[in-house]
Coordinates of C-alpha atoms and ligand atoms in Angstrom, one line a residue:
M1 CA 0.1 0.0 0.1
K2 CA 1.1 3.3 -0.9
P3 CA 2.3 5.8 2.6
L4 CA -0.5 8.4 2.8
T5 CA 0.9 12.3 1.3
F6 CA 1.0 15.2 4.3
N7 CA -2.2 16.2 3.1
Q8 CA -4.1 12.7 3.5
L9 CA -3.2 12.4 6.9
W10 CA -6.1 14.0 8.4
Q11 CA -10.0 13.9 7.9
K12 CA -12.2 16.8 7.0
D13 CA -13.4 16.4 10.7
G14 CA -9.5 16.7 12.2
S15 CA -9.6 13.4 13.4
V16 CA -6.3 11.2 12.1
H17 CA -6.7 8.8 9.2
K18 CA -7.0 5.3 10.1
D19 CA -3.6 4.4 7.9
A20 CA -1.8 7.3 9.1
P21 CA 1.5 6.3 10.2
R22 CA 2.3 6.2 13.7
W23 CA 4.4 9.4 14.4
A24 CA 0.6 11.5 13.1
K25 CA -1.4 9.1 15.3
S26 CA 1.0 10.3 18.3
L27 CA 0.9 13.8 17.2
A28 CA -3.0 13.3 17.4
E29 CA -2.8 12.1 20.8
I30 CA 0.0 15.0 22.2
R31 CA -2.8 17.6 20.5
K32 CA -5.2 16.9 23.5
A33 CA -2.6 17.9 25.7
F34 CA -2.8 21.3 24.3
P35 CA -5.0 23.9 24.9
S36 CA -7.6 24.3 21.5
P37 CA -6.1 27.4 19.4
F38 CA -9.8 27.7 19.3
K39 CA -13.0 28.2 21.4
E40 CA -14.6 24.7 21.9
S41 CA -16.7 23.4 25.1
P42 CA -16.4 22.0 27.0
D43 CA -12.8 23.9 27.6
R44 CA -10.0 21.0 28.1
L45 CA -7.8 23.4 30.0
L46 CA -10.4 24.7 32.2
E47 CA -11.2 21.0 33.0
Q48 CA -7.9 20.2 33.8
V49 CA -7.2 23.4 35.9
T50 CA -9.9 22.8 37.7
K51 CA -9.2 18.9 38.3
G52 CA -5.4 19.9 39.1
I53 CA -6.1 23.1 41.5
K54 CA -8.5 20.5 43.2
K55 CA -6.3 17.8 43.7
L56 CA -3.5 20.3 44.8
D57 CA -6.1 21.8 47.3
E58 CA -6.6 18.7 49.0
L59 CA -3.1 18.7 50.5
K60 CA -4.8 21.5 52.8
Q61 CA -5.0 20.2 56.2
E62 CA -8.5 20.3 57.7
V63 CA -9.1 23.7 59.9
G64 CA -7.0 24.2 62.5
G65 CA -4.7 21.5 61.1
P66 CA -0.4 21.6 61.0
A67 CA 0.9 24.3 58.6
F68 CA 2.1 22.0 55.9
L69 CA 0.6 20.3 52.8
G70 CA -0.3 16.6 52.7
R71 CA -1.0 14.4 55.4
P72 CA 1.4 14.0 58.8
G73 CA 3.5 10.7 57.5
S74 CA 2.8 11.0 53.9
F75 CA 6.2 12.4 53.3
N76 CA 9.3 11.7 55.6
P77 CA 9.5 14.6 58.3
K78 CA 13.4 14.4 58.2
G79 CA 13.6 15.5 54.7
P80 CA 13.2 14.5 51.3
D81 CA 15.5 12.0 50.2
Y82 CA 17.1 13.9 47.5
K83 CA 19.9 11.0 46.0
K84 CA 16.9 9.3 44.7
A85 CA 16.5 12.3 41.8
R86 CA 19.2 10.9 40.0
E87 CA 17.0 7.6 39.1
A88 CA 15.1 9.9 37.0
Q89 CA 14.8 9.2 33.1
L90 CA 13.1 10.4 30.0
P91 CA 9.6 8.0 30.0
H92 CA 9.4 5.8 27.4
H93 CA 5.6 5.9 26.8
D94 CA 3.0 4.3 24.6
L95 CA 1.0 7.8 23.4
G96 CA -1.9 5.4 23.0
N97 CA -3.6 6.9 26.3
L98 CA -2.7 10.3 26.6
D99 CA -5.8 11.5 29.2
K100 CA -4.3 8.8 31.2
I101 CA -0.5 10.2 31.2
L102 CA -1.8 13.6 31.3
E103 CA -4.0 12.6 34.4
E104 CA -0.8 11.2 36.1
T105 CA 1.6 13.7 35.3
I106 CA -0.8 16.5 37.0
N107 CA -1.3 14.0 39.9
H108 CA 2.8 13.4 39.9
S109 CA 2.8 17.5 39.9
V110 CA 0.5 17.7 42.6
D111 CA 2.9 15.1 45.0
L112 CA 5.7 17.0 45.1
F113 CA 4.0 19.7 47.1
K114 CA 3.5 17.3 50.0
G115 CA 5.5 18.4 53.0
L116 CA 5.8 21.9 51.7
P117 CA 5.1 24.7 54.4
N118 CA 1.9 26.4 54.0
W119 CA 2.9 30.1 54.0
N120 CA -0.7 31.1 53.8
H121 CA -1.3 29.4 57.3
P122 CA -1.9 30.9 61.0
L123 CA 1.3 29.1 62.2
S124 CA 3.6 30.0 59.7
M125 CA 6.0 32.6 60.5
P126 CA 9.7 30.9 59.7
N127 CA 10.8 34.0 57.2
V128 CA 10.0 36.9 55.0
I129 CA 7.9 34.7 52.9
P130 CA 4.4 35.8 51.8
P131 CA 1.5 33.8 50.6
A132 CA 0.8 35.0 47.1
N133 CA -3.1 36.6 46.9
I134 CA -5.4 35.5 44.0
A135 CA -5.6 38.1 41.3
A136 CA -1.5 37.6 41.3
I137 CA -2.0 33.8 41.0
I138 CA -4.5 34.0 38.3
A139 CA -2.6 36.7 36.5
A140 CA 0.8 35.1 36.5
M141 CA -1.4 31.8 35.6
M142 CA -3.0 33.5 32.5
T143 CA 1.1 34.0 30.9
E144 CA 1.3 30.0 31.6
V145 CA -1.5 30.1 29.0
F146 CA -0.8 32.4 26.4
S147 CA 3.3 32.9 27.3
P148 CA 3.7 36.7 26.2
N149 CA 7.2 37.3 25.8
I150 CA 8.0 40.7 27.4
I151 CA 11.2 41.0 25.6
E152 CA 9.3 43.2 23.4
G153 CA 5.4 44.5 22.4
E154 CA 5.5 42.3 19.2
Y155 CA 5.5 39.0 21.4
S156 CA 3.3 40.9 24.8
W157 CA 1.5 43.6 23.3
D158 CA -0.8 44.9 25.7
V159 CA 0.7 42.6 28.8
E160 CA 3.4 45.1 28.6
F161 CA 1.2 47.5 30.1
S162 CA 1.9 45.1 33.3
E163 CA 5.4 46.4 33.4
L164 CA 5.0 50.1 32.4
E165 CA 1.8 50.5 34.7
S166 CA 3.4 48.9 38.0
A167 CA 7.0 51.0 36.8
A168 CA 4.9 53.9 37.0
M169 CA 2.9 53.5 40.3
L170 CA 6.1 52.5 42.1
A171 CA 7.9 55.8 40.6
R172 CA 5.1 58.1 42.1
L173 CA 5.1 56.0 45.2
I174 CA 8.8 57.1 45.4
G175 CA 8.3 60.3 44.7
W176 CA 10.1 60.4 40.9
D177 CA 8.6 61.9 37.7
P178 CA 6.8 59.0 36.1
E179 CA 7.6 60.4 32.6
T180 CA 11.2 59.8 33.4
A181 CA 11.4 57.4 35.5
G182 CA 10.6 53.9 34.6
G183 CA 11.3 49.9 36.0
L184 CA 12.0 46.1 34.7
F185 CA 10.7 43.7 36.2
T186 CA 13.3 40.4 36.8
F187 CA 14.0 37.3 38.6
G188 CA 14.5 38.8 42.7
G189 CA 16.0 41.4 45.1
S190 CA 19.0 39.9 44.1
G191 CA 18.1 40.3 40.3
C192 CA 17.1 44.2 41.0
Y193 CA 20.5 44.6 42.7
F194 CA 22.8 43.1 40.1
Y195 CA 20.8 45.1 37.5
G196 CA 21.8 48.0 40.3
M197 CA 25.5 47.2 40.1
K198 CA 25.5 47.1 36.6
Y199 CA 24.1 50.1 36.1
A200 CA 26.3 51.6 38.3
L201 CA 29.4 50.0 36.7
T202 CA 28.2 51.8 33.6
R203 CA 27.6 55.0 34.6
V204 CA 30.9 55.3 37.1
L205 CA 33.2 53.7 34.3
G206 CA 31.7 54.4 31.0
R207 CA 29.6 52.5 28.5
E208 CA 33.3 51.7 27.1
S209 CA 33.4 48.9 30.1
R210 CA 30.9 47.0 28.3
F211 CA 33.4 46.9 25.6
K212 CA 37.0 46.7 27.7
G213 CA 35.7 45.2 30.5
I214 CA 35.8 46.4 34.3
R215 CA 39.5 47.1 34.8
T216 CA 39.6 49.8 37.1
E217 CA 39.2 49.0 40.7
G218 CA 36.5 51.0 42.2
K219 CA 34.3 50.2 45.5
I220 CA 31.0 49.2 46.2
L221 CA 30.2 50.8 49.6
V222 CA 27.5 49.0 51.8
S223 CA 27.0 48.2 55.2
Q224 CA 27.5 45.3 57.5
Q225 CA 23.8 44.6 57.5
G226 CA 23.8 44.7 54.0
H227 CA 21.9 41.5 52.4
Y228 CA 24.7 38.6 51.4
C229 CA 23.6 39.0 47.7
K230 CA 26.4 42.0 47.3
L231 CA 28.3 39.0 46.9
N232 CA 26.7 37.4 43.9
S233 CA 26.3 40.7 42.1
T234 CA 30.4 42.4 42.6
D235 CA 31.3 38.8 41.6
W236 CA 29.2 37.9 38.9
T237 CA 29.9 41.5 37.6
G238 CA 33.3 41.2 37.2
L239 CA 34.1 43.5 39.8
G240 CA 35.1 41.3 42.6
M241 CA 33.9 40.5 45.9
D242 CA 37.3 42.3 47.3
H243 CA 35.8 45.4 46.3
I244 CA 33.2 45.6 48.8
I245 CA 33.7 47.8 51.8
D246 CA 31.6 47.3 54.5
I247 CA 30.3 50.3 56.6
E248 CA 30.2 49.7 60.1
T249 CA 26.1 49.8 61.7
D250 CA 24.9 51.4 64.9
P251 CA 25.2 48.6 67.3
E252 CA 21.3 49.6 68.1
T253 CA 19.7 50.7 65.6
N254 CA 21.3 48.5 62.9
V255 CA 21.6 51.9 60.7
M256 CA 24.5 52.2 58.5
D257 CA 27.4 55.0 60.3
I258 CA 27.2 58.2 58.5
I259 CA 30.2 58.9 59.8
Q260 CA 31.9 55.7 59.6
L261 CA 30.6 56.3 55.5
E262 CA 32.3 60.1 55.5
R263 CA 35.8 58.6 56.9
V264 CA 35.7 55.6 54.1
M265 CA 34.6 58.5 51.4
E266 CA 37.1 60.6 52.5
K267 CA 40.1 58.0 52.4
L268 CA 38.7 56.9 49.0
Y269 CA 38.7 60.5 47.4
K270 CA 42.1 61.5 48.6
E271 CA 43.2 58.1 47.0
G272 CA 41.5 58.9 43.9
T273 CA 39.6 55.8 43.8
P274 CA 36.3 55.6 42.7
I275 CA 33.1 54.6 44.2
I276 CA 31.5 52.6 42.1
S277 CA 27.9 52.4 43.9
I278 CA 26.5 53.6 47.9
I279 CA 24.5 50.6 48.5
C280 CA 21.6 51.9 51.1
T281 CA 19.4 49.1 52.7
M282 CA 15.5 50.2 53.1
M283 CA 14.7 47.3 55.8
T284 CA 17.2 44.8 56.9
T285 CA 15.5 41.2 55.9
D286 CA 15.7 40.7 59.9
T287 CA 16.7 43.9 61.6
N288 CA 14.3 46.4 60.1
A289 CA 17.2 49.1 59.5
V290 CA 16.6 51.7 57.3
D291 CA 20.2 53.5 55.9
P292 CA 20.3 57.2 55.6
V293 CA 20.0 57.7 52.1
K294 CA 19.5 61.6 51.8
Q295 CA 22.7 62.1 54.4
V296 CA 24.4 59.4 51.7
R297 CA 23.7 61.9 49.0
E298 CA 25.0 64.7 50.3
M299 CA 28.3 62.6 50.8
V300 CA 28.3 61.7 47.2
E301 CA 27.7 65.6 46.3
K302 CA 30.8 66.4 48.8
Y303 CA 33.1 63.3 47.7
P304 CA 32.7 63.5 43.9
N305 CA 34.4 61.1 41.9
P306 CA 38.1 61.5 40.3
H307 CA 37.7 63.7 37.3
G308 CA 36.8 61.1 34.4
Y309 CA 34.5 58.7 36.0
G310 CA 30.7 59.4 36.6
K311 CA 28.8 60.0 39.7
P312 CA 28.8 57.4 42.6
F313 CA 25.5 55.5 42.1
I314 CA 23.5 55.3 44.8
Y315 CA 21.4 52.0 44.8
C316 CA 18.8 51.2 47.9
D317 CA 17.9 47.8 48.6
A318 CA 14.1 48.4 49.1
V319 CA 13.1 44.6 48.7
C320 CA 11.9 44.4 52.1
G321 CA 11.0 48.0 53.0
W322 CA 9.3 49.5 49.6
S323 CA 5.6 48.7 50.0
W324 CA 5.6 51.0 53.6
L325 CA 5.5 53.7 51.2
V326 CA 1.6 53.5 51.2
F327 CA 1.5 55.6 54.4
K328 CA 2.7 58.6 52.7
D329 CA -0.3 60.2 53.0
Y330 CA -2.1 58.3 55.5
D331 CA -3.4 60.3 58.5
F332 CA -1.6 59.5 61.7
E333 CA -4.1 62.0 63.6
H334 CA -7.7 60.7 62.6
N335 CA -6.2 57.5 62.1
P336 CA -9.0 56.4 59.0
L337 CA -8.2 52.7 59.1
E338 CA -8.4 52.8 63.1
F339 CA -5.1 50.8 64.1
T340 CA -4.6 50.4 67.9
R341 CA -2.9 54.3 69.0
E342 CA 0.3 52.0 70.2
I343 CA 1.2 51.2 66.5
L344 CA 0.7 54.2 65.1
P345 CA 4.5 55.8 65.9
F346 CA 5.6 52.7 64.5
I347 CA 4.0 52.6 61.4
K348 CA 5.0 56.3 61.0
Q349 CA 8.2 55.5 61.6
N350 CA 8.6 52.9 58.9
S351 CA 6.7 55.1 56.3
E352 CA 9.2 58.0 57.0
A353 CA 12.0 56.2 56.7
V354 CA 11.6 54.7 53.4
Q355 CA 10.2 57.9 51.9
E356 CA 14.2 58.9 51.5
L357 CA 14.0 56.6 48.4
V358 CA 13.6 59.5 46.5
Y359 CA 17.4 60.4 47.1
A360 CA 18.4 56.9 45.4
D361 CA 19.3 56.4 41.5
A362 CA 17.5 53.2 41.3
V363 CA 15.4 51.2 43.8
G364 CA 14.8 47.1 43.8
C365 CA 11.3 46.0 45.4
D366 CA 10.3 42.7 46.0
F367 CA 6.8 41.9 45.6
H368 CA 7.6 38.4 47.1
K369 CA 8.7 39.9 49.9
L370 CA 6.3 42.4 51.5
G371 CA 4.3 42.6 48.6
W372 CA 2.2 39.2 48.6
A373 CA 2.7 37.8 45.3
P374 CA 4.6 34.3 44.1
Y375 CA 7.8 34.1 43.0
N376 CA 9.4 35.1 41.5
C377 CA 8.2 38.9 41.1
S378 CA 10.7 42.0 41.5
L379 CA 11.1 45.4 39.9
F380 CA 13.8 47.4 39.5
V381 CA 12.9 51.3 39.8
M382 CA 15.4 53.7 37.8
K383 CA 15.1 57.5 38.8
D384 CA 16.4 58.4 35.1
Y385 CA 15.1 56.1 32.7
E386 CA 16.8 57.5 29.6
E387 CA 19.9 57.3 31.2
F388 CA 19.7 53.6 31.7
R389 CA 18.3 53.2 28.2
R390 CA 21.2 55.0 26.7
L391 CA 24.0 52.9 28.9
M392 CA 23.0 49.6 28.5
C393 CA 21.7 49.2 24.9
R394 CA 22.3 46.7 22.8
P395 CA 22.2 47.0 19.0
G396 CA 19.2 44.6 17.8
S397 CA 19.1 41.7 16.1
D398 CA 18.6 40.6 12.7
Y399 CA 15.7 38.8 13.5
L400 CA 13.9 40.8 15.6
Q401 CA 11.9 44.3 14.7
E402 CA 11.2 46.7 16.3
R403 CA 7.4 46.4 15.7
T404 CA 6.2 48.6 18.9
E405 CA 7.6 51.4 20.4
Y406 CA 8.4 49.6 23.7
N407 CA 11.7 46.8 23.2
P408 CA 13.3 46.6 27.0
G409 CA 15.0 43.5 25.2
L410 CA 17.3 45.9 23.4
Y411 CA 19.2 46.5 27.4
T412 CA 17.6 43.9 29.6
L413 CA 19.5 41.4 31.0
E414 CA 17.5 38.4 30.1
V415 CA 16.2 37.7 26.5
S416 CA 13.3 36.1 26.9
R417 CA 11.3 37.7 30.0
S418 CA 8.3 36.2 31.3
G419 CA 5.1 37.6 31.7
S420 CA 4.3 36.1 34.8
Y421 CA 6.5 38.5 37.4
S422 CA 4.9 41.6 35.9
M423 CA 0.8 40.5 35.0
A424 CA 1.9 39.0 39.1
G425 CA 3.1 42.2 40.5
W426 CA 1.0 44.7 38.7
A427 CA -2.3 42.6 39.5
T428 CA -1.0 42.8 43.3
L429 CA -0.9 46.7 43.1
K430 CA -4.0 47.0 41.1
L431 CA -6.0 44.6 43.7
L432 CA -4.6 46.0 47.0
G433 CA -4.2 49.7 46.5
Y434 CA -3.2 51.9 49.3
E435 CA -6.0 50.8 51.6
G436 CA -5.2 46.8 51.2
F437 CA -1.4 47.0 51.9
Q438 CA -2.1 49.0 54.9
A439 CA -4.4 46.9 56.2
I440 CA -2.0 44.0 55.8
L441 CA 0.9 46.0 56.7
G442 CA -0.9 47.0 59.9
H443 CA -2.7 43.9 60.3
I444 CA 1.6 42.0 60.9
L445 CA 2.4 44.9 63.5
E446 CA -0.9 44.6 65.5
A447 CA -0.3 41.1 65.7
E448 CA 3.7 41.3 66.9
H449 CA 2.1 44.2 68.9
Y450 CA 0.0 41.7 70.8
L451 CA 2.9 39.1 70.7
R452 CA 4.9 41.5 72.4
R453 CA 2.6 42.6 75.2
R454 CA 2.1 38.6 76.0
L455 CA 6.1 38.0 76.2
A456 CA 6.0 41.4 78.4
E457 CA 3.1 39.2 81.0
E458 CA 5.5 36.4 81.1
K459 CA 8.3 35.8 83.5
D460 CA 9.8 33.1 81.5
L461 CA 10.2 34.7 78.2
V462 CA 12.2 37.7 77.1
C463 CA 11.7 40.1 73.8
V464 CA 15.3 41.0 72.9
N465 CA 14.3 43.4 70.2
P466 CA 11.8 45.5 71.9
D467 CA 12.1 48.8 70.0
D468 CA 12.4 47.5 66.6
Y469 CA 9.3 47.5 64.9
G470 CA 9.7 45.7 61.7
F471 CA 8.0 42.1 61.5
V472 CA 10.0 40.3 63.5
T473 CA 9.8 39.5 66.9
L474 CA 12.9 38.0 68.7
F475 CA 12.6 36.4 72.1
R476 CA 14.6 34.2 74.6
V477 CA 12.9 31.8 76.6
Y478 CA 14.3 31.1 79.9
P479 CA 13.9 27.7 82.5
K480 CA 10.8 27.8 84.7
D481 CA 12.2 29.4 87.5
V482 CA 14.7 31.9 85.9
N483 CA 13.2 35.9 85.9
A484 CA 13.9 35.6 82.0
D485 CA 14.1 39.6 82.1
A486 CA 16.6 40.0 84.4
Q487 CA 18.8 37.1 83.6
Y488 CA 18.9 38.1 80.2
Q489 CA 19.8 41.8 81.3
K490 CA 23.0 40.4 82.8
E491 CA 23.8 38.5 80.0
L492 CA 23.6 41.3 77.9
A493 CA 26.0 43.6 79.8
W494 CA 28.0 41.2 82.1
P495 CA 31.2 39.7 80.7
D496 CA 31.4 37.5 83.9
C497 CA 28.3 35.9 82.7
L498 CA 29.3 34.3 79.3
D499 CA 28.7 31.0 80.4
Q500 CA 25.4 31.5 81.4
L501 CA 24.8 33.4 78.2
M502 CA 26.4 30.5 76.1
K503 CA 24.2 27.9 78.2
H504 CA 21.2 29.6 77.5
N505 CA 22.0 30.1 73.9
R506 CA 22.5 26.5 73.4
L507 CA 18.7 26.2 75.0
Q508 CA 17.4 28.6 72.4
A509 CA 19.0 26.6 69.4
K510 CA 17.5 23.5 71.1
V511 CA 13.9 24.6 71.8
A512 CA 14.3 26.0 68.1
D513 CA 15.1 22.2 66.8
K514 CA 12.5 20.7 68.7
L515 CA 9.9 22.7 67.7
W516 CA 11.4 22.8 64.1
E517 CA 11.1 18.8 64.9
W518 CA 7.4 18.7 66.1
F519 CA 6.4 20.9 63.5
R520 CA 7.5 18.7 60.5
E521 CA 6.2 15.3 62.3
G522 CA 2.6 17.2 62.5
K523 CA 2.9 16.1 66.0
K524 CA -0.9 16.8 67.8
F525 CA -0.7 18.4 71.2
D526 CA -3.7 19.3 73.7
L527 CA -3.4 22.9 74.3
P528 CA -5.7 25.4 75.9
K529 CA -8.8 26.1 74.4
D530 CA -7.2 29.8 73.0
C531 CA -4.7 27.6 71.0
F532 CA -4.1 25.2 67.8
D533 CA -3.3 21.7 68.7
Y534 CA 0.1 22.0 66.2
T535 CA 3.1 23.4 66.6
P536 CA 4.0 26.7 64.9
Y537 CA 6.3 27.0 61.9
T538 CA 9.2 29.5 63.4
S539 CA 12.9 29.8 63.0
Y540 CA 15.8 31.4 65.4
T541 CA 18.9 33.0 64.9
S542 CA 22.4 32.4 66.2
G543 CA 23.6 35.8 66.9
F544 CA 21.1 38.8 65.7
R545 CA 23.6 40.6 67.9
P546 CA 26.9 40.7 70.1
T547 CA 26.9 41.4 73.5
E548 CA 27.2 45.2 74.9
Y549 CA 30.9 44.1 76.1
N550 CA 31.5 42.3 72.6
P551 CA 30.7 45.4 69.9
E552 CA 33.7 44.3 67.4
Q553 CA 32.4 40.4 67.5
S554 CA 36.0 39.6 68.9
N555 CA 34.5 36.8 70.9
P556 CA 31.7 34.4 68.6
N557 CA 30.4 33.1 71.4
A558 CA 30.0 36.5 73.1
V559 CA 26.7 37.2 70.5
I560 CA 22.6 36.8 71.4
Y561 CA 20.7 33.6 70.6
A562 CA 17.0 34.2 69.7
L563 CA 13.9 32.7 68.8
K564 CA 12.1 34.1 66.0
S565 CA 8.6 35.3 65.1
Y566 CA 8.3 36.4 61.5
P567 CA 4.4 36.2 60.7
M568 CA 3.7 37.4 56.7
N569 CA 0.5 36.5 56.3
V570 CA -3.1 37.5 56.6
N571 CA -4.6 34.6 58.9
I572 CA -2.0 35.3 61.3
N573 CA -4.3 35.9 64.3
Y574 CA -4.2 36.4 68.2
N575 CA -4.4 32.3 68.4
S576 CA -1.1 31.8 66.5
M577 CA 1.0 33.5 69.7
E578 CA -0.7 32.0 72.3
T579 CA -0.3 28.5 70.5
L580 CA 3.4 29.9 69.4
I581 CA 4.2 30.8 73.4
E582 CA 2.5 27.3 75.0
M583 CA 4.0 25.1 72.0
V584 CA 7.7 27.1 73.4
R585 CA 7.3 26.5 76.6
E586 CA 6.4 22.9 75.9
A587 CA 9.4 22.3 73.6
R588 CA 11.7 24.2 76.6
D589 CA 10.2 21.9 79.2
Q590 CA 11.2 19.0 76.8
V591 CA 14.4 20.2 76.2
V592 CA 15.4 20.6 79.9
K593 CA 13.9 17.4 80.6
E594 CA 16.0 15.8 78.2
G595 CA 18.9 17.7 80.1
W596 CA 20.2 20.4 77.6
V597 CA 23.3 21.5 79.0
Ligands
PLP1 C1 15.8 39.0 50.3 C2 16.5 39.8 50.3 C3 17.1 40.0 49.3 C4 17.3 38.8 48.0 O1 16.1 38.9 47.0 P1 15.7 37.9 46.8 O2 14.2 38.1 46.0 O3 15.5 36.7 47.4 O4 16.5 37.6 45.4 C5 18.3 40.9 49.1 N1 17.9 42.4 49.8 C6 17.1 41.6 51.0 C7 17.2 42.8 52.1 C8 16.4 40.8 50.9 O5 15.9 40.9 52.3

């Protein structure tokens, strides 16, 4: 029999000819695994999405259950056996039954979520990890359906508005002119940092440096408390990690010491060493420190770079701090959202501190930190977009034409750019608006305030960062008969209490490990009625500050360990905090019983 030719493979109704070669029959099956190009009823994608999300949601617990996905016991609480991954092979399928394969693939995908922490759970408070809102989830999912590529307008059309409008909204919040400012979504706070550093290098060393390479030993000035992704950026840009100069911070507030900064800048000025960038952290991840950008700007004017180099660049790492900008015009006197009076000064303080962003050259904002959007979702905002574009543009490619007036792929780090981050960020801004952000930020401070008040009432517990009103509460637990506050004050101040400090540091670490173990096991407790019956998901810090007699940290043991509560979600309530207090004591009793010393 003569083989069918290409134009004979398909029947009029679109089905495959019964004598078609095997590849065409396989393809006919595979088509079922793609959304239809046309309207169809029922809609395959919609059916599968509904089924898939339903399966995924079945991993959630009944009301009040533990703070991870999947039944306790359905995964190894000690951790996944990642070595097994090496056994994976590309499957040999018989595509004759594609529906079944599709279903298995979706079910298997769901299985991978077993054991994952549930960030939206009232007992989740480990770190700056927010749950994503529904508008952002759906908007990001939409990009998976139709794959806009925000490399250029031709491939994304109106989806580009999500990037351009987000940039305009953020520029306005910062206090910049949205006509001249601009922004680009990228892969994280570290991506923003990287953009900032490349922009800074190019401004200071000139456009030529993009051709000749980085041959000048310019310096990056960043506070000791600045995020460690300073290493990623100096390394990957080729400047080199040795060219970071750490600026000391105030031991109380963790803010960059401006006198120290001036000393360093003056020295570099006299030596003729160019400064590439001064990086201000606008809310450190754990300590809520906001560096003084206005004063840094004054320093930049006072100590210009040597002749032939561009002006030092001020980058603000505001990935955690940016959303406090929404309180800029809040009427603190009339307090329209009716926050507790006691927390108003802290909201005001946070809001005023980040308003100095206006003095920056560029700012990094994470929506997957204090923005309640899914990963990855970060916006790099620059004050002078045209300067950035001019410095960073590349000649186009032969196979891309500039069909619309927006072609960011000519100057972005990425080539293909997912519309998922820009859609998620944009949808979040549109959904929450001023009041939404204000209510969430305020809510978390209210929860922190409640916890701090409760800690102050309990003799065996002490809050160790009472003056810091970010989202982190750090506290220590002591044996039952110890007056925690008095003991902590001694350990903080007196060198002859070092042994006791170290002993109680070990207690914090062991309590934290016990809580982690109980959380992972999904161990059920019978707690008082204001509590959940499961262990909160928390973390701890092995040294959030040195003791008072160890300011230079010359003694690595003279540091303060603390248990950490970092609530980030909208479901945190007073029961979460009551459970935390109960379970910390339960764990302490267990650790003491096991003989921790
Ligand atoms: C998280 C964080 C970063 C890194 O951001 P990613 O989004 O994780 O890449 C940088 N700086 C600060 C202050 C952070 O908290």
